[in-house]
Amino acid sequence: MNKINLNKLYYFYIVAKEGSVKSASEKLHLTQPTISSQIKELEEDLGFDVFIRKHRKLDLNRNGRFVLKKAEKLFAIADELENALPIRGKAERVKINIGAIQSLSNSFIYNFSMKLWQDDSVYIRITQGSQEELMKKMDRGEIDLILSDGNYGKSKKLKSILLGQDKIVAVGPKDLEFNKRKFPKNLEDYHYISFSNQGRLQEDVEYFFDRENIHPEKIGEVDDITLMKVITKHTQSFSILPHRAVKNQLQRGDLKLLGELKELKTGLWAIFPSLSANKLVIRKVLNDYFHRKSKK
């Protein structure tokens, strides 16, 4: 029997605890083929198999259960040793800068970056601005990833990943007298508050109004989505926003749903450089986001 490699043993330990290579790969942030090959090499070093392989299912065999018990004791001792060591100076946190356009809700921005805020090895800076401003900062290397409502990253130097889609809705104050049967044409009978930045959402809304020959009176522009919701709540005006941005306000009754612009959808995109010093952190946050999304 060859000398046991502790890294390979640890991968086996995590797979056995998680119950599958897929779950272990998400926990370890490694690809499934990498973990599978490491376990195969461990079995070769041990001189026996540790799993019963049935299709894609892995079950511990008798030898595997024995190795797992020993591994549990070994890594428990390692944890005790680490906790008993004198406090060492903490390593410097990896800095990652995330840009988000102003039409995205704060809840979505937090939900996307949730894992990073819980990571002791990461320092996060979030900047909100227009698409143009954020792209310029990315060109200067000041931003690692942009959360956007459009796929603006069509170049060899940038990658764009679709995070999801959301419906577009018109909302007004809860006491607004509004005939939903005449929606959307009757929107022109009310005052309208729009985004001041020319993002994809605003472009799509203006195109929709022109196509449907709807001409509401615009009384102002706001570049902050939270402020827009507050103003809409306290004035006899309407605004057009992604549904997830106003979902909580609609549930609480702070705002009234006037209707859905069914022809319109807004995309949620992550844009980042193809070559990035923070590639591993970006991959980590994307994997975590899609993992949590798949469980909903």
Short mmCIF file of C-alpha atoms in Angstrom, two decimals:
data_model
loop_
_atom_site.label_atom_id
_atom_site.label_comp_id
_atom_site.label_asym_id
_atom_site.label_seq_id
_atom_site.Cartn_x
_atom_site.Cartn_y
_atom_site.Cartn_z
CA MET A 1 0.00 0.00 0.00
CA ASN A 2 1.30 3.45 -0.93
CA LYS A 3 1.52 6.27 1.59
CA ILE A 4 -1.91 7.86 2.05
CA ASN A 5 -2.33 11.37 0.64
CA LEU A 6 -4.33 13.47 3.14
CA ASN A 7 -5.87 15.64 0.41
CA LYS A 8 -7.31 12.57 -1.30
CA LEU A 9 -8.52 11.25 2.05
CA TYR A 10 -10.21 14.58 2.78
CA TYR A 11 -12.02 14.52 -0.57
CA PHE A 12 -13.26 11.01 0.24
CA TYR A 13 -14.34 12.22 3.70
CA ILE A 14 -16.39 15.10 2.23
CA VAL A 15 -18.01 12.89 -0.45
CA ALA A 16 -18.98 10.34 2.20
CA LYS A 17 -20.42 13.07 4.45
CA GLU A 18 -22.25 14.93 1.66
CA GLY A 19 -23.57 11.74 0.08
CA SER A 20 -22.56 12.50 -3.51
CA VAL A 21 -19.72 13.79 -5.66
CA LYS A 22 -21.96 16.61 -6.89
CA SER A 23 -22.64 17.96 -3.39
CA ALA A 24 -18.98 17.57 -2.46
CA SER A 25 -17.88 19.50 -5.57
CA GLU A 26 -20.14 22.41 -4.57
CA LYS A 27 -18.78 22.39 -1.02
CA LEU A 28 -15.14 22.14 -2.10
CA HIS A 29 -15.53 24.38 -5.18
CA LEU A 30 -13.90 21.72 -7.35
CA THR A 31 -15.15 19.99 -10.48
CA GLN A 32 -16.79 16.58 -10.18
CA PRO A 33 -14.19 14.88 -12.45
CA THR A 34 -11.39 16.22 -10.22
CA ILE A 35 -12.94 14.75 -7.08
CA SER A 36 -13.79 11.44 -8.78
CA SER A 37 -10.22 11.01 -10.02
CA GLN A 38 -8.80 11.82 -6.57
CA ILE A 39 -11.00 9.17 -4.95
CA LYS A 40 -10.00 6.65 -7.61
CA GLU A 41 -6.33 7.37 -6.86
CA LEU A 42 -7.02 6.97 -3.13
CA GLU A 43 -8.53 3.54 -3.77
CA GLU A 44 -5.44 2.59 -5.78
CA ASP A 45 -3.20 3.76 -2.92
CA LEU A 46 -5.25 1.79 -0.38
CA GLY A 47 -5.41 -1.29 -2.55
CA PHE A 48 -9.19 -1.65 -2.28
CA ASP A 49 -12.43 0.13 -3.25
CA VAL A 50 -14.27 2.28 -0.71
CA PHE A 51 -17.52 2.73 -2.63
CA ILE A 52 -20.08 0.49 -4.29
CA ARG A 53 -20.81 2.17 -7.62
CA LYS A 54 -24.31 1.70 -9.02
CA HIS A 55 -24.91 3.89 -12.04
CA ARG A 56 -24.19 7.37 -10.62
CA LYS A 57 -24.91 6.44 -7.01
CA LEU A 58 -22.13 5.90 -4.48
CA ASP A 59 -22.59 3.76 -1.37
CA LEU A 60 -19.87 3.05 1.15
CA ASN A 61 -18.81 -0.59 1.25
CA ARG A 62 -17.43 -2.30 4.34
CA ASN A 63 -13.91 -1.01 3.70
CA GLY A 64 -15.28 2.47 3.03
CA ARG A 65 -17.12 2.57 6.36
CA PHE A 66 -13.91 1.55 8.13
CA VAL A 67 -11.88 4.25 6.37
CA LEU A 68 -14.56 6.86 7.11
CA LYS A 69 -14.42 6.14 10.86
CA LYS A 70 -10.65 6.58 10.85
CA ALA A 71 -10.89 9.74 8.72
CA GLU A 72 -13.46 11.25 11.11
CA LYS A 73 -11.08 10.74 14.05
CA LEU A 74 -8.12 12.09 12.08
CA PHE A 75 -9.84 15.30 10.97
CA ALA A 76 -11.40 15.80 14.41
CA ILE A 77 -7.89 15.75 15.90
CA ALA A 78 -6.73 18.19 13.20
CA ASP A 79 -9.57 20.57 14.13
CA GLU A 80 -8.67 20.33 17.83
CA LEU A 81 -5.04 21.08 17.04
CA GLU A 82 -5.93 24.10 14.94
CA ASN A 83 -8.21 25.48 17.67
CA ALA A 84 -5.51 24.94 20.30
CA LEU A 85 -2.82 26.84 18.41
CA PRO A 86 -2.03 30.42 19.48
CA ILE A 87 -4.02 33.07 17.59
CA ARG A 88 -2.17 33.99 14.44
CA GLY A 89 -2.40 37.16 12.43
CA LYS A 90 -5.24 36.93 9.95
CA ALA A 91 -4.38 36.77 6.28
CA GLU A 92 -5.31 39.83 4.26
CA ARG A 93 -8.78 39.55 2.76
CA VAL A 94 -9.17 39.24 -1.00
CA LYS A 95 -10.81 42.43 -2.28
CA ILE A 96 -13.62 42.11 -4.81
CA ASN A 97 -15.46 45.07 -6.30
CA ILE A 98 -19.02 44.52 -7.53
CA GLY A 99 -20.89 47.10 -9.58
CA ALA A 100 -24.68 47.13 -9.81
CA ILE A 101 -26.89 49.29 -12.01
CA GLN A 102 -29.41 51.42 -10.16
CA SER A 103 -32.53 49.65 -11.45
CA LEU A 104 -31.64 46.46 -9.55
CA SER A 105 -33.23 45.99 -6.14
CA ASN A 106 -31.05 45.99 -3.04
CA SER A 107 -32.51 42.62 -2.04
CA PHE A 108 -31.32 41.04 -5.30
CA ILE A 109 -27.84 42.55 -4.95
CA TYR A 110 -27.57 41.18 -1.42
CA ASN A 111 -29.01 37.81 -2.41
CA PHE A 112 -26.43 37.47 -5.17
CA SER A 113 -23.49 38.43 -2.95
CA MET A 114 -24.76 36.75 0.24
CA LYS A 115 -22.04 34.10 0.37
CA LEU A 116 -19.28 36.70 0.08
CA TRP A 117 -20.54 38.62 3.12
CA GLN A 118 -20.22 35.40 5.13
CA ASP A 119 -16.68 34.66 3.87
CA ASP A 120 -13.90 35.64 6.29
CA SER A 121 -11.36 35.70 3.46
CA VAL A 122 -13.14 38.31 1.31
CA TYR A 123 -13.49 42.10 1.50
CA ILE A 124 -16.41 43.41 -0.60
CA ARG A 125 -17.07 46.80 -2.11
CA ILE A 126 -20.38 47.38 -3.92
CA THR A 127 -20.80 50.39 -6.20
CA GLN A 128 -24.06 51.45 -7.85
CA GLY A 129 -24.15 53.53 -10.99
CA SER A 130 -25.20 53.67 -14.61
CA GLN A 131 -24.17 50.95 -17.03
CA GLU A 132 -21.81 53.34 -18.81
CA GLU A 133 -20.11 54.43 -15.58
CA LEU A 134 -19.65 50.86 -14.37
CA MET A 135 -18.26 49.63 -17.71
CA LYS A 136 -15.68 52.44 -17.68
CA LYS A 137 -14.62 51.45 -14.17
CA MET A 138 -14.31 47.83 -15.26
CA ASP A 139 -12.10 48.92 -18.17
CA ARG A 140 -9.86 50.68 -15.64
CA GLY A 141 -9.73 47.56 -13.46
CA GLU A 142 -11.73 49.18 -10.64
CA ILE A 143 -14.63 46.69 -10.80
CA ASP A 144 -14.43 42.89 -10.98
CA LEU A 145 -18.05 42.08 -11.80
CA ILE A 146 -21.13 44.04 -12.90
CA LEU A 147 -24.73 43.10 -12.14
CA SER A 148 -26.82 44.45 -15.00
CA ASP A 149 -30.22 44.26 -16.68
CA GLY A 150 -28.68 43.74 -20.12
CA ASN A 151 -26.03 41.69 -21.89
CA TYR A 152 -23.54 44.47 -22.55
CA GLY A 153 -20.49 42.24 -22.36
CA LYS A 154 -20.38 40.92 -25.92
CA SER A 155 -16.63 40.88 -26.54
CA LYS A 156 -13.70 38.50 -26.28
CA LYS A 157 -12.48 40.37 -23.21
CA LEU A 158 -15.75 40.01 -21.28
CA LYS A 159 -18.02 37.17 -20.22
CA SER A 160 -21.76 37.50 -19.61
CA ILE A 161 -23.85 34.99 -17.68
CA LEU A 162 -27.64 35.15 -17.49
CA LEU A 163 -28.67 34.90 -13.83
CA GLY A 164 -32.40 34.94 -14.49
CA GLN A 165 -35.33 36.93 -15.83
CA ASP A 166 -38.04 39.00 -14.21
CA LYS A 167 -41.37 40.40 -15.33
CA ILE A 168 -41.97 44.15 -15.61
CA VAL A 169 -44.86 45.73 -13.73
CA ALA A 170 -46.47 49.13 -13.32
CA VAL A 171 -47.14 50.13 -9.70
CA GLY A 172 -48.79 53.06 -7.97
CA PRO A 173 -49.80 54.15 -4.46
CA LYS A 174 -52.21 51.86 -2.64
CA ASP A 175 -55.06 54.40 -2.78
CA LEU A 176 -54.73 55.17 -6.50
CA GLU A 177 -58.05 54.86 -8.32
CA PHE A 178 -57.20 52.75 -11.34
CA ASN A 179 -59.24 50.66 -13.78
CA LYS A 180 -57.12 47.57 -14.46
CA ARG A 181 -59.39 46.50 -17.33
CA LYS A 182 -58.15 49.47 -19.37
CA PHE A 183 -54.47 48.73 -18.68
CA PRO A 184 -52.03 49.65 -20.17
CA LYS A 185 -53.66 52.36 -22.31
CA ASN A 186 -54.99 54.28 -19.31
CA LEU A 187 -51.46 54.77 -17.93
CA GLU A 188 -51.38 57.97 -19.98
CA ASP A 189 -54.04 59.38 -17.65
CA TYR A 190 -51.55 59.39 -14.76
CA HIS A 191 -48.26 61.02 -13.87
CA TYR A 192 -45.17 58.93 -14.51
CA ILE A 193 -41.82 58.69 -12.68
CA SER A 194 -38.95 57.15 -14.64
CA PHE A 195 -35.33 56.20 -14.17
CA SER A 196 -32.91 58.97 -15.05
CA ASN A 197 -30.26 56.53 -16.29
CA GLN A 198 -30.68 55.07 -19.77
CA GLY A 199 -30.38 51.40 -18.91
CA ARG A 200 -31.93 48.53 -20.81
CA LEU A 201 -35.12 48.64 -18.73
CA GLN A 202 -35.76 52.31 -19.46
CA GLU A 203 -35.04 51.81 -23.16
CA ASP A 204 -37.53 48.92 -23.32
CA VAL A 205 -40.22 50.89 -21.48
CA GLU A 206 -39.90 53.90 -23.78
CA TYR A 207 -40.04 51.62 -26.83
CA PHE A 208 -43.18 49.98 -25.40
CA PHE A 209 -44.87 53.37 -24.87
CA ASP A 210 -44.06 54.48 -28.42
CA ARG A 211 -45.28 51.23 -29.95
CA GLU A 212 -48.55 51.24 -27.99
CA ASN A 213 -49.02 54.99 -28.53
CA ILE A 214 -49.14 55.62 -24.79
CA HIS A 215 -47.97 59.06 -23.66
CA PRO A 216 -48.09 59.53 -19.87
CA GLU A 217 -46.94 62.84 -18.44
CA LYS A 218 -43.48 62.35 -16.97
CA ILE A 219 -43.12 64.49 -13.84
CA GLY A 220 -39.62 63.49 -12.82
CA GLU A 221 -36.67 61.13 -12.95
CA VAL A 222 -34.92 59.21 -10.19
CA ASP A 223 -31.72 57.17 -10.37
CA ASP A 224 -32.25 55.27 -7.10
CA ILE A 225 -34.78 52.43 -7.03
CA THR A 226 -35.48 52.74 -3.29
CA LEU A 227 -36.23 56.46 -3.60
CA MET A 228 -38.44 55.77 -6.62
CA LYS A 229 -40.59 53.39 -4.57
CA VAL A 230 -40.91 55.92 -1.75
CA ILE A 231 -41.97 58.71 -4.13
CA THR A 232 -44.43 56.42 -5.92
CA LYS A 233 -45.95 55.41 -2.58
CA HIS A 234 -46.62 59.02 -1.54
CA THR A 235 -47.75 60.57 -4.85
CA GLN A 236 -50.59 59.93 -7.28
CA SER A 237 -48.07 58.68 -9.82
CA PHE A 238 -46.92 55.36 -11.24
CA SER A 239 -43.55 53.84 -11.99
CA ILE A 240 -42.45 50.79 -13.95
CA LEU A 241 -40.09 48.38 -12.22
CA PRO A 242 -38.95 44.75 -12.15
CA HIS A 243 -41.41 42.68 -10.12
CA ARG A 244 -38.81 41.43 -7.66
CA ALA A 245 -37.92 45.05 -6.83
CA VAL A 246 -41.46 45.74 -5.54
CA LYS A 247 -42.55 42.26 -4.45
CA ASN A 248 -42.31 43.02 -0.71
CA GLN A 249 -44.08 46.38 -1.04
CA LEU A 250 -46.93 44.74 -2.97
CA GLN A 251 -47.28 41.98 -0.37
CA ARG A 252 -47.39 44.53 2.47
CA GLY A 253 -49.89 46.70 0.61
CA ASP A 254 -47.57 49.72 0.44
CA LEU A 255 -47.96 49.80 -3.35
CA LYS A 256 -50.70 48.72 -5.75
CA LEU A 257 -50.10 46.51 -8.78
CA LEU A 258 -51.56 48.27 -11.82
CA GLY A 259 -50.60 45.61 -14.33
CA GLU A 260 -47.85 43.59 -15.96
CA LEU A 261 -46.23 44.67 -19.22
CA LYS A 262 -46.32 41.13 -20.54
CA GLU A 263 -44.40 41.96 -23.70
CA LEU A 264 -41.41 43.01 -21.62
CA LYS A 265 -38.96 41.00 -19.54
CA THR A 266 -35.81 42.16 -17.84
CA GLY A 267 -32.73 39.98 -17.77
CA LEU A 268 -30.38 39.77 -14.82
CA TRP A 269 -26.78 39.46 -16.00
CA ALA A 270 -23.36 39.05 -14.44
CA ILE A 271 -20.61 40.62 -16.55
CA PHE A 272 -16.92 40.16 -15.78
CA PRO A 273 -13.52 40.13 -17.55
CA SER A 274 -12.49 36.85 -19.17
CA LEU A 275 -9.12 37.22 -17.47
CA SER A 276 -9.54 38.35 -13.88
CA ALA A 277 -7.28 38.22 -10.84
CA ASN A 278 -10.39 37.37 -8.81
CA LYS A 279 -11.56 34.58 -11.13
CA LEU A 280 -11.83 32.04 -8.30
CA VAL A 281 -13.93 34.36 -6.12
CA ILE A 282 -16.21 35.18 -9.06
CA ARG A 283 -16.67 31.50 -9.84
CA LYS A 284 -17.38 30.82 -6.18
CA VAL A 285 -20.14 33.44 -5.88
CA LEU A 286 -21.73 32.36 -9.20
CA ASN A 287 -21.72 28.69 -8.19
CA ASP A 288 -23.29 29.54 -4.84
CA TYR A 289 -25.98 31.73 -6.46
CA PHE A 290 -27.04 29.05 -8.96
CA HIS A 291 -26.90 26.35 -6.26
CA ARG A 292 -29.29 28.30 -4.01
CA LYS A 293 -31.49 29.17 -6.98
CA SER A 294 -31.80 25.49 -7.99
CA LYS A 295 -33.13 24.61 -4.52
CA LYS A 296 -35.99 27.12 -4.63
#
